[in-house]
mmCIF file of C-alpha atoms in Angstrom:
data_model
loop_
_atom_site.group_PDB
_atom_site.id
_atom_site.type_symbol
_atom_site.label_atom_id
_atom_site.label_comp_id
_atom_site.label_asym_id
_atom_site.label_seq_id
_atom_site.Cartn_x
_atom_site.Cartn_y
_atom_site.Cartn_z
ATOM 1 C CA ALA D 1415 -10.101 38.429 78.402
ATOM 2 C CA SER D 1416 -9.557 35.574 76.211
ATOM 3 C CA GLN D 1417 -12.528 36.878 74.045
ATOM 4 C CA LEU D 1418 -11.266 40.283 73.899
ATOM 5 C CA ARG D 1419 -7.959 39.094 73.029
ATOM 6 C CA SER D 1420 -9.544 36.801 70.196
ATOM 7 C CA LEU D 1421 -11.335 40.016 68.790
ATOM 8 C CA ARG D 1422 -8.168 42.113 69.009
ATOM 9 C CA GLU D 1423 -6.326 39.554 67.022
ATOM 10 C CA LYS D 1424 -9.176 39.046 64.302
ATOM 11 C CA ILE D 1425 -9.202 43.113 64.047
ATOM 12 C CA ASP D 1426 -5.332 43.003 63.644
ATOM 13 C CA THR D 1427 -5.693 40.790 60.830
ATOM 14 C CA THR D 1428 -8.061 42.727 58.960
ATOM 15 C CA ALA D 1429 -8.260 46.312 57.747
ATOM 16 C CA PRO D 1430 -11.710 47.555 59.156
ATOM 17 C CA HIS D 1431 -13.427 50.534 57.647
ATOM 18 C CA TYR D 1432 -16.438 52.967 59.003
ATOM 19 C CA VAL D 1433 -18.894 54.306 57.374
ATOM 20 C CA ARG D 1434 -21.026 57.161 58.525
ATOM 21 C CA CYS D 1435 -23.901 58.328 56.664
ATOM 22 C CA LEU D 1436 -24.249 62.036 56.618
ATOM 23 C CA LYS D 1437 -27.322 64.349 55.277
ATOM 24 C CA PRO D 1438 -26.530 66.815 52.650
ATOM 25 C CA ASN D 1439 -29.089 69.194 53.647
ATOM 26 C CA GLU D 1440 -32.336 69.764 55.447
ATOM 27 C CA ASN D 1441 -34.598 69.060 52.339
ATOM 28 C CA LEU D 1442 -32.808 66.045 51.218
ATOM 29 C CA VAL D 1443 -32.676 66.970 47.680
ATOM 30 C CA PRO D 1444 -29.818 66.028 45.460
ATOM 31 C CA ASP D 1445 -27.187 68.416 44.315
ATOM 32 C CA ASP D 1446 -27.467 70.473 47.355
ATOM 33 C CA PHE D 1447 -24.386 70.352 49.442
ATOM 34 C CA ASP D 1448 -24.696 72.109 53.171
ATOM 35 C CA PRO D 1449 -20.953 72.653 54.388
ATOM 36 C CA ALA D 1450 -22.045 74.099 57.741
ATOM 37 C CA MET D 1451 -24.439 71.130 58.159
ATOM 38 C CA ILE D 1452 -21.947 68.712 57.346
ATOM 39 C CA ALA D 1453 -19.601 69.986 59.904
ATOM 40 C CA ASP D 1454 -21.973 70.069 62.336
ATOM 41 C CA GLN D 1455 -22.892 66.561 61.999
ATOM 42 C CA LEU D 1456 -19.194 65.613 61.892
ATOM 43 C CA ARG D 1457 -18.537 67.340 65.031
ATOM 44 C CA SER D 1458 -21.526 65.970 66.786
ATOM 45 C CA ALA D 1459 -20.873 62.428 65.687
ATOM 46 C CA GLY D 1460 -17.331 62.750 67.348
ATOM 47 C CA VAL D 1461 -15.654 62.239 63.876
ATOM 48 C CA LEU D 1462 -13.514 65.661 64.024
ATOM 49 C CA GLU D 1463 -12.444 65.007 67.580
ATOM 50 C CA ALA D 1464 -11.527 61.114 66.634
ATOM 51 C CA VAL D 1465 -9.489 62.833 63.787
ATOM 52 C CA ARG D 1466 -8.094 65.485 65.947
ATOM 53 C CA VAL D 1467 -6.940 62.648 68.530
ATOM 54 C CA SER D 1468 -5.554 60.515 65.675
ATOM 55 C CA ARG D 1469 -3.392 63.207 64.506
ATOM 56 C CA VAL D 1470 -2.262 64.007 67.699
ATOM 57 C CA GLY D 1471 -0.995 60.393 68.015
ATOM 58 C CA PHE D 1472 0.648 58.122 65.517
ATOM 59 C CA PRO D 1473 -2.123 57.691 63.045
ATOM 60 C CA GLN D 1474 0.105 56.006 60.376
ATOM 61 C CA ARG D 1475 1.631 52.431 61.442
ATOM 62 C CA TYR D 1476 3.572 50.127 58.963
ATOM 63 C CA THR D 1477 5.403 47.152 59.808
ATOM 64 C CA HIS D 1478 9.369 47.204 59.135
ATOM 65 C CA LEU D 1479 8.849 45.433 55.868
ATOM 66 C CA GLN D 1480 6.350 47.655 54.587
ATOM 67 C CA PHE D 1481 8.178 50.662 55.634
ATOM 68 C CA VAL D 1482 11.227 49.496 53.778
ATOM 69 C CA LYS D 1483 8.979 48.633 50.561
ATOM 70 C CA ARG D 1484 7.349 52.127 50.525
ATOM 71 C CA TYR D 1485 10.233 54.307 51.508
ATOM 72 C CA GLY D 1486 13.152 52.436 50.710
ATOM 73 C CA CYS D 1487 13.643 54.669 47.561
ATOM 74 C CA LEU D 1488 14.165 57.512 49.790
ATOM 75 C CA ALA D 1489 17.454 55.951 50.982
ATOM 76 C CA PRO D 1490 18.474 53.427 48.370
ATOM 77 C CA ASN D 1491 21.997 52.972 49.864
ATOM 78 C CA ALA D 1492 20.432 51.839 53.256
ATOM 79 C CA THR D 1493 18.452 49.132 51.250
ATOM 80 C CA LYS D 1494 20.992 47.319 49.307
ATOM 81 C CA THR D 1495 20.993 44.063 51.170
ATOM 82 C CA ARG D 1496 17.647 41.971 50.495
ATOM 83 C CA SER D 1497 17.981 39.689 53.500
ATOM 84 C CA VAL D 1498 14.925 39.261 55.669
ATOM 85 C CA ARG D 1499 16.981 39.306 58.837
ATOM 86 C CA ASP D 1500 18.140 42.748 57.818
ATOM 87 C CA VAL D 1501 15.028 44.291 57.535
ATOM 88 C CA LYS D 1502 15.139 45.857 60.889
ATOM 89 C CA LYS D 1503 18.612 47.205 60.140
ATOM 90 C CA GLN D 1504 17.341 48.970 56.731
ATOM 91 C CA CYS D 1505 14.404 50.467 58.450
ATOM 92 C CA LEU D 1506 16.632 52.010 60.887
ATOM 93 C CA GLY D 1507 18.817 53.320 58.173
ATOM 94 C CA VAL D 1508 15.649 54.533 56.320
ATOM 95 C CA VAL D 1509 14.576 56.326 59.539
ATOM 96 C CA GLU D 1510 17.883 57.913 60.096
ATOM 97 C CA LYS D 1511 18.006 59.213 56.702
ATOM 98 C CA VAL D 1512 14.708 60.583 56.128
ATOM 99 C CA ALA D 1513 14.337 62.021 60.041
ATOM 100 C CA THR D 1514 17.739 64.062 59.198
ATOM 101 C CA GLN D 1515 15.987 65.231 56.105
ATOM 102 C CA ILE D 1516 12.827 66.473 57.709
ATOM 103 C CA TRP D 1517 14.760 68.125 60.859
ATOM 104 C CA LYS D 1518 16.798 70.258 57.859
ATOM 105 C CA ASP D 1519 13.521 70.933 56.218
ATOM 106 C CA GLU D 1520 11.977 72.058 59.723
ATOM 107 C CA ASN D 1521 15.228 74.124 60.471
ATOM 108 C CA PRO D 1522 16.109 76.017 57.309
ATOM 109 C CA SER D 1523 18.255 78.383 59.396
ATOM 110 C CA LEU D 1524 20.869 75.870 60.376
ATOM 111 C CA PRO D 1525 24.219 76.787 58.707
ATOM 112 C CA LYS D 1526 25.624 74.676 56.099
ATOM 113 C CA GLY D 1527 28.428 72.382 56.165
ATOM 114 C CA SER D 1528 28.269 72.078 59.893
ATOM 115 C CA GLY D 1529 28.812 68.399 59.949
ATOM 116 C CA LYS D 1530 27.002 65.323 59.763
ATOM 117 C CA LEU D 1531 23.752 65.616 61.933
ATOM 118 C CA VAL D 1532 22.699 62.945 64.466
ATOM 119 C CA VAL D 1533 18.741 63.682 64.893
ATOM 120 C CA ASP D 1534 16.720 61.668 67.156
ATOM 121 C CA PRO D 1535 13.738 60.041 65.022
ATOM 122 C CA GLY D 1536 11.084 60.744 67.853
ATOM 123 C CA ASP D 1537 11.826 64.721 67.492
ATOM 124 C CA VAL D 1538 10.594 64.931 64.070
ATOM 125 C CA GLY D 1539 7.634 62.248 64.643
ATOM 126 C CA ILE D 1540 8.766 59.071 63.803
ATOM 127 C CA GLN D 1541 9.202 56.028 66.549
ATOM 128 C CA VAL D 1542 10.659 52.595 65.526
ATOM 129 C CA GLY D 1543 8.963 49.720 67.414
ATOM 130 C CA LYS D 1544 10.026 46.059 67.628
ATOM 131 C CA THR D 1545 7.758 45.029 64.611
ATOM 132 C CA LYS D 1546 6.259 48.475 63.545
ATOM 133 C CA VAL D 1547 7.413 51.958 62.529
ATOM 134 C CA PHE D 1548 4.853 54.939 63.948
ATOM 135 C CA LEU D 1549 4.561 58.363 62.094
ATOM 136 C CA ARG D 1550 2.755 61.307 63.229
ATOM 137 C CA GLN D 1551 1.008 63.180 60.711
ATOM 138 C CA HIS D 1552 3.460 65.950 59.946
ATOM 139 C CA ALA D 1553 6.445 63.264 59.563
ATOM 140 C CA PHE D 1554 3.934 61.103 57.298
ATOM 141 C CA GLU D 1555 3.076 64.372 55.215
ATOM 142 C CA TYR D 1556 7.012 64.960 54.977
ATOM 143 C CA LEU D 1557 7.648 61.241 53.780
ATOM 144 C CA GLU D 1558 4.749 61.183 51.323
ATOM 145 C CA ARG D 1559 6.399 64.513 49.519
ATOM 146 C CA TYR D 1560 9.562 62.929 49.938
ATOM 147 C CA ARG D 1561 8.317 59.586 48.258
ATOM 148 C CA SER D 1562 6.223 61.571 45.472
ATOM 149 C CA ARG D 1563 9.110 63.694 44.676
ATOM 150 C CA GLU D 1564 11.679 60.790 44.330
ATOM 151 C CA ILE D 1565 8.779 58.890 42.494
ATOM 152 C CA GLU D 1566 8.554 61.696 40.144
ATOM 153 C CA ARG D 1567 12.312 62.273 39.699
ATOM 154 C CA ASN D 1568 13.024 58.568 38.706
ATOM 155 C CA VAL D 1569 9.870 58.550 36.301
ATOM 156 C CA ILE D 1570 11.109 61.555 34.639
ATOM 157 C CA ARG D 1571 14.524 59.549 34.334
ATOM 158 C CA ILE D 1572 12.899 56.821 32.953
ATOM 159 C CA GLN D 1573 10.992 58.623 30.664
ATOM 160 C CA ALA D 1574 14.227 60.083 29.635
ATOM 161 C CA ILE D 1575 15.936 56.855 28.876
ATOM 162 C CA ALA D 1576 12.908 55.411 27.253
ATOM 163 C CA ARG D 1577 12.496 58.625 25.087
ATOM 164 C CA GLY D 1578 16.154 58.386 24.385
ATOM 165 C CA TYR D 1579 15.854 54.897 23.348
ATOM 166 C CA ILE D 1580 12.864 55.285 21.342
ATOM 167 C CA HIS D 1581 14.653 58.313 19.024
ATOM 168 C CA HIS D 1582 18.152 56.606 18.988
ATOM 169 C CA ARG D 1583 16.102 53.759 17.386
ATOM 170 C CA GLU D 1584 14.316 55.946 15.152
ATOM 171 C CA TYR D 1585 17.450 57.396 14.115
ATOM 172 C CA ARG D 1586 19.270 54.273 13.456
ATOM 173 C CA HIS D 1587 15.968 53.108 11.304
ATOM 174 C CA ALA D 1588 16.236 56.848 9.291
ATOM 175 C CA LEU D 1589 20.167 56.403 9.147
ATOM 176 C CA ARG D 1590 20.033 52.887 7.676
ATOM 177 C CA ALA D 1591 17.148 54.049 5.131
ATOM 178 C CA LEU D 1592 19.034 56.966 4.256
ATOM 179 C CA TRP D 1593 22.160 54.617 3.516
ATOM 180 C CA ARG D 1594 19.696 52.492 1.191
ATOM 181 C CA ILE D 1595 18.641 55.716 -0.512
ATOM 182 C CA GLN D 1596 22.224 56.947 -0.815
ATOM 183 C CA CYS D 1597 23.339 53.649 -2.259
ATOM 184 C CA MET D 1598 20.432 53.472 -4.823
ATOM 185 C CA VAL D 1599 21.117 56.863 -6.131
ATOM 186 C CA ARG D 1600 24.962 56.411 -6.231
ATOM 187 C CA ARG D 1601 24.057 53.066 -8.128
ATOM 188 C CA MET D 1602 21.801 54.878 -10.611
ATOM 189 C CA ILE D 1603 24.314 57.727 -11.261
ATOM 190 C CA GLY D 1604 27.215 54.879 -11.742
ATOM 191 C CA ALA D 1605 24.978 52.879 -14.206
ATOM 192 C CA LYS D 1606 24.198 56.539 -16.074
ATOM 193 C CA ILE D 1607 28.025 57.614 -15.960
ATOM 194 C CA VAL D 1608 28.924 53.722 -17.400
ATOM 195 C CA ARG D 1609 26.191 53.887 -20.064
ATOM 196 C CA GLY D 1610 27.317 57.104 -21.082
ATOM 197 C CA LEU D 1611 30.692 55.786 -21.613
ATOM 198 C CA ARG D 1612 29.759 52.864 -23.440
ATOM 199 C CA GLU D 1613 27.772 55.068 -25.708
ATOM 200 C CA GLU D 1614 30.480 57.311 -26.029
ATOM 201 C CA ARG D 1615 32.904 54.404 -26.758
ATOM 202 C CA ALA D 1616 30.594 52.927 -29.247
ATOM 203 C CA ALA D 1617 30.068 56.234 -31.107
ATOM 204 C CA THR D 1618 33.675 56.317 -31.210
ATOM 205 C CA ARG D 1619 34.107 53.222 -32.867
ATOM 206 C CA ILE D 1620 31.230 53.796 -35.168
ATOM 207 C CA GLN D 1621 33.112 57.279 -36.397
ATOM 208 C CA THR D 1622 36.738 55.627 -36.622
ATOM 209 C CA VAL D 1623 35.203 52.848 -38.938
ATOM 210 C CA TRP D 1624 32.933 55.103 -40.918
ATOM 211 C CA ARG D 1625 36.007 57.738 -41.385
ATOM 212 C CA ARG D 1626 38.212 54.831 -42.529
ATOM 213 C CA TYR D 1627 35.838 53.419 -44.868
ATOM 214 C CA ASP D 1628 35.029 57.019 -46.262
ATOM 215 C CA ALA D 1629 38.858 57.815 -46.734
ATOM 216 C CA ARG D 1630 39.639 54.566 -48.209
ATOM 217 C CA HIS D 1631 36.540 55.185 -50.634
ATOM 218 C CA ALA D 1632 37.859 58.365 -51.356
ATOM 219 C CA PHE D 1633 41.484 57.248 -51.938
ATOM 220 C CA LEU D 1634 40.376 54.319 -54.450
ATOM 221 C CA ALA D 1635 38.429 56.334 -56.338
ATOM 222 C CA THR D 1636 41.228 58.920 -56.734
ATOM 223 C CA VAL D 1637 43.638 56.233 -57.489
ATOM 224 C CA THR D 1638 41.210 54.756 -60.151
ATOM 225 C CA ILE D 1639 40.717 58.175 -61.597
ATOM 226 C CA THR D 1640 44.221 58.991 -61.550
ATOM 227 C CA SER D 1641 44.938 55.845 -63.077
ATOM 228 C CA TRP D 1642 42.317 56.132 -65.783
ATOM 229 C CA CYS D 1643 43.544 59.986 -66.687
ATOM 230 C CA GLN D 1644 47.160 59.142 -66.640
ATOM 231 C CA ARG D 1645 46.300 56.270 -69.097
ATOM 232 C CA ILE D 1646 44.287 58.360 -70.903
ATOM 233 C CA TRP D 1647 46.654 61.387 -71.128
ATOM 234 C CA ARG D 1648 49.659 59.183 -71.658
ATOM 235 C CA GLY D 1649 47.932 57.640 -74.917
ATOM 236 C CA ARG D 1650 46.772 60.942 -75.846
ATOM 237 C CA ASN D 1651 50.211 62.405 -75.569
ATOM 238 C CA GLY D 1652 51.711 59.781 -77.668
ATOM 239 C CA ARG D 1653 49.166 60.063 -80.359
ATOM 240 C CA LEU D 1654 49.485 63.925 -80.528
ATOM 241 C CA LEU D 1655 53.293 64.289 -80.303
ATOM 242 C CA TYR D 1656 53.181 64.670 -83.962
ATOM 243 C CA GLN D 1657 50.682 67.476 -84.035
ATOM 244 C CA SER D 1658 51.708 71.115 -84.498
ATOM 245 C CA LEU D 1659 51.634 73.997 -81.992
ATOM 246 C CA ASP D 1660 48.422 74.790 -82.649
ATOM 247 C CA GLU D 1661 47.115 71.441 -81.855
ATOM 248 C CA GLU D 1662 49.131 71.735 -78.555
ATOM 249 C CA ARG D 1663 47.265 74.970 -77.455
ATOM 250 C CA ARG D 1664 43.852 73.603 -78.092
ATOM 251 C CA SER D 1665 45.034 70.469 -76.017
ATOM 252 C CA ILE D 1666 46.068 72.584 -73.304
ATOM 253 C CA VAL D 1667 42.374 74.284 -73.358
ATOM 254 C CA ILE D 1668 41.138 71.004 -73.272
ATOM 255 C CA GLN D 1669 43.041 70.029 -70.554
ATOM 256 C CA LYS D 1670 42.226 72.928 -68.400
ATOM 257 C CA TYR D 1671 38.444 72.292 -68.915
ATOM 258 C CA TRP D 1672 39.140 68.661 -68.277
ATOM 259 C CA ARG D 1673 40.967 68.965 -64.871
ATOM 260 C CA ARG D 1674 38.224 71.761 -63.772
ATOM 261 C CA PHE D 1675 35.592 69.082 -64.273
ATOM 262 C CA THR D 1676 37.216 66.393 -62.670
ATOM 263 C CA CYS D 1677 37.768 68.482 -59.368
ATOM 264 C CA TYR D 1678 34.416 69.535 -59.533
ATOM 265 C CA LYS D 1679 32.718 66.255 -59.563
ATOM 266 C CA HIS D 1680 35.608 65.073 -56.912
ATOM 267 C CA PHE D 1681 34.275 67.736 -54.459
ATOM 268 C CA ASN D 1682 30.755 67.147 -54.962
ATOM 269 C CA ARG D 1683 31.304 63.562 -54.139
ATOM 270 C CA GLN D 1684 33.291 64.505 -50.926
ATOM 271 C CA LYS D 1685 30.322 67.099 -50.011
ATOM 272 C CA TYR D 1686 28.046 64.351 -50.410
ATOM 273 C CA ALA D 1687 30.158 61.956 -48.232
ATOM 274 C CA VAL D 1688 30.376 64.466 -45.850
ATOM 275 C CA LEU D 1689 26.323 64.995 -45.684
ATOM 276 C CA VAL D 1690 26.141 61.375 -45.204
ATOM 277 C CA LEU D 1691 28.575 61.147 -42.316
ATOM 278 C CA GLN D 1692 26.946 64.201 -40.333
ATOM 279 C CA CYS D 1693 23.174 62.764 -40.933
ATOM 280 C CA PHE D 1694 24.518 59.407 -39.516
ATOM 281 C CA VAL D 1695 26.516 61.100 -36.615
ATOM 282 C CA ARG D 1696 23.521 63.248 -35.488
ATOM 283 C CA CYS D 1697 21.041 60.250 -35.946
ATOM 284 C CA CYS D 1698 23.549 58.513 -33.558
ATOM 285 C CA THR D 1699 23.936 60.995 -31.046
ATOM 286 C CA ALA D 1700 19.805 61.854 -31.038
#
């Protein structure tokens, strides 16, 4: 009895697996699988019967801590506390929650809003022992389905958060780059506007100085010519006072031609000055 107990203790501390060799076909050739022959071998070796017996009983067994770690995501409110002494309480909370869900799935004809259901875990294939939780095959399949669905939902939620974070980070980088581009473009536009205003101001100053110079030059030339003409005319007039009316007539003719000559000369000078000014302005604006 002590040897058997020792053997059982050793087996309980390990995870034994049994390997059975099966012939795939009568000819023993590769890549030739005979399903009927394989099923007959499994039936003759008692594997199918062992599987059937295992499925009738409780083939899946977990300790309380293992059960909570594996299926605690199905009842997060029951696993909020992380104390080791509350593991069994957490396990009972998870079992109660999943048992109610399995009962609702197995009985879809139940009216909704019938109040809180109190379901015996044994009715859905779950038994809670002192140290382990025993699951029948259909209960295990329900739990695995619920767990897969919850994991998929959480994975999708995590992916959504991660993708949102990535896109938000890319958006912030793009927005920061857009701000920089806008600053550079606005700076270039501002520099161009300032340069244009400076050029316009400089051109205005040049035009002002040049026009003042040209007007002063024309005025001085006019004053000089006028003074000289007045001097000549007054001298001639003083000398010709004694002449006769005939000389007065000829003097009038001379005055006519002289005045036309001075006006024509003055006009040519102003025309030349305007051409020079136009050339200078066009060179500045080109």
